[in-house]
XYZ file of C-alpha atoms in Angstrom:
261
model
C 9.868 324.236 73.315
C 11.463 324.662 76.649
C 11.087 321.951 79.207
C 10.541 322.597 82.809
C 12.650 320.706 85.318
C 11.564 320.549 88.814
C 14.154 321.247 91.412
C 15.695 318.009 92.633
C 14.531 316.044 89.686
C 16.999 313.559 88.283
C 16.631 311.791 85.044
C 16.434 308.022 85.464
C 19.602 305.980 84.837
C 19.658 303.143 82.401
C 19.344 299.808 84.111
C 22.661 297.931 84.361
C 22.666 294.466 82.933
C 23.007 291.896 85.721
C 25.840 289.425 85.374
C 24.933 285.799 85.748
C 27.652 284.510 88.000
C 26.618 280.979 87.203
C 27.500 281.368 83.604
C 30.770 279.863 82.415
C 32.003 281.002 79.127
C 32.577 278.216 76.644
C 36.214 278.524 75.663
C 37.540 276.498 72.787
C 41.069 275.140 73.456
C 43.210 274.044 70.600
C 44.107 270.377 71.177
C 47.577 270.966 69.820
C 48.252 273.433 72.638
C 46.895 271.197 75.428
C 49.431 269.135 77.444
C 46.625 266.912 78.688
C 45.384 266.314 75.180
C 48.894 265.396 74.094
C 49.168 262.936 76.957
C 45.897 261.276 75.991
C 46.977 261.146 72.359
C 50.183 259.413 73.430
C 48.260 256.924 75.561
C 45.903 256.235 72.696
C 48.814 255.621 70.352
C 50.556 253.354 72.865
C 47.357 251.391 73.483
C 46.857 251.063 69.762
C 50.385 249.746 69.260
C 49.923 247.323 72.167
C 46.725 246.007 70.645
C 48.474 245.539 67.321
C 51.343 243.704 69.029
C 48.915 241.409 70.875
C 46.981 240.712 67.702
C 50.123 239.912 65.725
C 51.684 237.781 68.465
C 48.565 236.312 70.025
C 49.559 232.751 69.213
C 52.965 233.126 70.859
C 51.579 234.922 73.914
C 48.945 232.277 74.464
C 51.589 229.618 73.966
C 53.819 231.252 76.577
C 50.959 231.522 79.071
C 50.075 227.907 78.393
C 53.683 226.837 78.976
C 53.866 228.698 82.297
C 50.587 227.154 83.387
C 51.793 223.693 82.350
C 55.070 224.080 84.240
C 53.214 225.274 87.353
C 50.722 222.423 87.221
C 53.513 219.914 86.531
C 55.493 221.187 89.512
C 52.476 220.940 91.813
C 51.686 217.456 90.502
C 55.318 216.410 91.001
C 55.318 217.722 94.563
C 52.019 216.047 95.362
C 52.419 212.665 93.723
C 56.187 212.122 93.478
C 58.259 214.317 95.804
C 56.090 214.063 98.921
C 55.588 210.266 98.716
C 59.328 209.863 98.034
C 60.177 211.960 101.100
C 57.839 209.840 103.206
C 59.272 206.599 101.856
C 62.844 207.770 102.459
C 62.033 208.790 106.036
C 60.517 205.371 106.722
C 63.583 203.620 105.318
C 65.918 205.781 107.391
C 64.118 205.282 110.703
C 65.827 202.022 111.732
C 69.265 203.293 110.690
C 68.684 206.429 112.787
C 67.898 204.317 115.831
C 71.071 202.252 115.419
C 73.113 205.393 114.836
C 71.811 206.996 118.024
C 72.615 203.885 120.069
C 76.163 203.860 118.681
C 76.656 207.580 119.406
C 75.320 207.112 122.938
C 78.197 204.729 123.625
C 76.619 201.325 123.235
C 79.160 198.550 123.858
C 78.453 197.224 120.374
C 78.937 200.566 118.672
C 81.204 199.179 115.952
C 78.587 196.588 114.991
C 75.854 199.204 115.177
C 77.709 201.510 112.799
C 77.990 198.625 110.360
C 74.233 198.087 110.604
C 73.759 201.791 109.949
C 75.767 201.412 106.765
C 74.343 198.112 105.527
C 70.823 198.162 106.936
C 68.852 195.864 109.216
C 65.330 194.672 110.041
C 64.404 194.661 106.385
C 65.351 198.306 105.914
C 68.101 199.720 103.745
C 71.364 201.050 105.077
C 72.258 204.701 104.795
C 74.536 204.167 101.782
C 71.640 202.829 99.694
C 69.223 205.418 101.063
C 71.579 208.267 100.180
C 71.864 206.925 96.647
C 68.243 205.902 96.022
C 66.663 208.929 97.668
C 69.101 211.578 96.504
C 67.430 214.967 96.526
C 65.277 214.259 99.563
C 65.931 215.519 103.085
C 66.336 211.958 104.366
C 68.695 211.084 101.525
C 70.836 214.083 102.408
C 70.863 213.190 106.109
C 71.831 209.617 105.194
C 75.102 211.045 103.814
C 75.903 212.457 107.251
C 75.133 209.180 109.011
C 77.206 207.288 106.460
C 80.158 209.640 106.899
C 80.194 209.328 110.691
C 79.692 205.543 110.503
C 82.562 205.186 108.033
C 84.743 207.401 110.240
C 84.065 205.181 113.246
C 84.767 201.973 111.339
C 88.107 203.102 109.941
C 87.026 203.845 106.353
C 88.303 207.376 106.182
C 88.220 208.013 102.434
C 84.604 206.824 102.313
C 83.835 209.046 105.299
C 85.196 212.103 103.504
C 83.277 211.286 100.311
C 79.960 210.878 102.150
C 80.361 213.949 104.346
C 81.259 216.154 101.388
C 77.892 215.249 99.833
C 76.062 216.395 102.941
C 74.675 219.917 103.248
C 72.601 221.453 106.003
C 71.107 224.719 107.212
C 71.540 223.455 110.770
C 74.618 225.383 111.874
C 75.733 222.850 114.498
C 75.297 219.836 112.232
C 77.112 221.654 109.444
C 80.062 222.360 111.772
C 80.139 218.754 112.968
C 80.256 217.497 109.390
C 83.190 219.788 108.523
C 84.974 218.803 111.697
C 84.425 215.104 110.978
C 86.063 215.537 107.582
C 88.989 217.091 109.431
C 89.126 214.038 111.724
C 89.144 211.714 108.700
C 92.056 213.600 107.138
C 93.883 213.524 110.465
C 93.454 209.736 110.564
C 94.823 209.558 107.022
C 97.892 211.472 108.263
C 97.062 214.538 106.191
C 97.349 217.279 108.834
C 97.230 220.237 106.437
C 93.883 219.089 105.053
C 92.709 218.292 108.578
C 93.579 221.822 109.734
C 91.733 223.315 106.764
C 88.498 221.535 107.699
C 88.850 222.217 111.423
C 88.993 225.918 110.587
C 85.989 225.554 108.269
C 84.130 223.984 111.181
C 85.126 226.923 113.405
C 84.038 229.537 110.867
C 80.785 227.839 109.848
C 79.167 228.949 113.096
C 80.405 230.426 116.367
C 78.817 228.650 119.315
C 79.828 227.310 122.725
C 79.653 223.670 121.630
C 81.469 223.128 118.333
C 83.696 226.233 118.167
C 86.011 225.517 121.140
C 86.096 221.853 120.149
C 87.486 222.554 116.686
C 89.643 225.471 117.808
C 91.389 223.002 120.101
C 91.876 220.517 117.274
C 93.057 223.282 114.965
C 95.537 224.473 117.605
C 96.949 221.010 118.204
C 97.230 220.354 114.475
C 98.927 223.699 113.826
C 101.322 222.986 116.695
C 102.137 219.554 115.238
C 102.845 221.233 111.889
C 105.352 223.514 113.663
C 103.214 226.642 113.369
C 103.292 227.786 116.984
C 102.030 231.299 116.238
C 98.759 230.011 114.766
C 98.454 227.395 117.478
C 98.803 230.099 120.134
C 96.140 232.185 118.375
C 93.636 229.305 118.402
C 94.360 228.372 122.026
C 94.082 232.007 123.137
C 90.743 232.316 121.345
C 89.450 229.462 123.500
C 90.722 231.086 126.696
C 89.333 234.522 125.840
C 85.940 233.523 124.457
C 85.126 229.984 125.585
C 86.736 229.692 129.003
C 83.681 227.927 130.445
C 83.820 225.127 127.892
C 85.540 221.799 128.674
C 88.299 222.810 126.240
C 88.756 226.097 128.096
C 89.503 224.341 131.378
C 92.818 222.900 130.227
C 93.935 225.293 127.517
C 96.449 227.168 129.727
C 98.933 224.322 129.448
C 98.690 224.368 125.660
C 99.112 228.144 125.601
C 102.318 227.706 127.628
C 103.638 225.176 125.113
C 102.843 227.379 122.131
C 104.458 230.562 123.589
């Protein structure tokens, strides 16, 4: 039977299925093809091996930790109950010797006797020789070596002065230079100019300053000149003139430069 279509009539379209934009398709990823999965597998294996290592070596690990803890505690106990009291005791012993040393250095008329007191002790306190020996390893024991060296130097015991000063060490750049220079003086007194020159130069190189450097450059120059090495002597004297002209040594160095030329 024929059907009648009205003009303008359109047959209805099938409804399009709406897409749910909120839907995320569940995609299965093969773990073997995933870099991330491989990384996690590696981490798991590493963690597993670490756990096995810890389990197998637990006794040794705990023993190591215990040893470190014991050493740390022992060190702290040593510092608290042995090192600190020893430092304090050494400083108290050194106090009187320091006072006598300072008086001698300041030019007291009895300086020779004072240096002897520094060495041997007085007022019930030990001298610096005993302090350096008994309190070796402490700051005061180390400083006692310096005092002993200078006291020996000023009382004519040059070999003892060298021995004491060589035991002394310091981060104080001026004191370090003075100690090296004093060893040079002791060698000079022993008529060993080559050794004296060596230590004067060590004193110069240990620290460049306006106090000790021109002092030991002058001594180095005079010693080099006495050894017949005028070229080196001229170099040391010229260094004073060029760099330390305002120092006491710089005021009279022109004459020495003339001699060395």
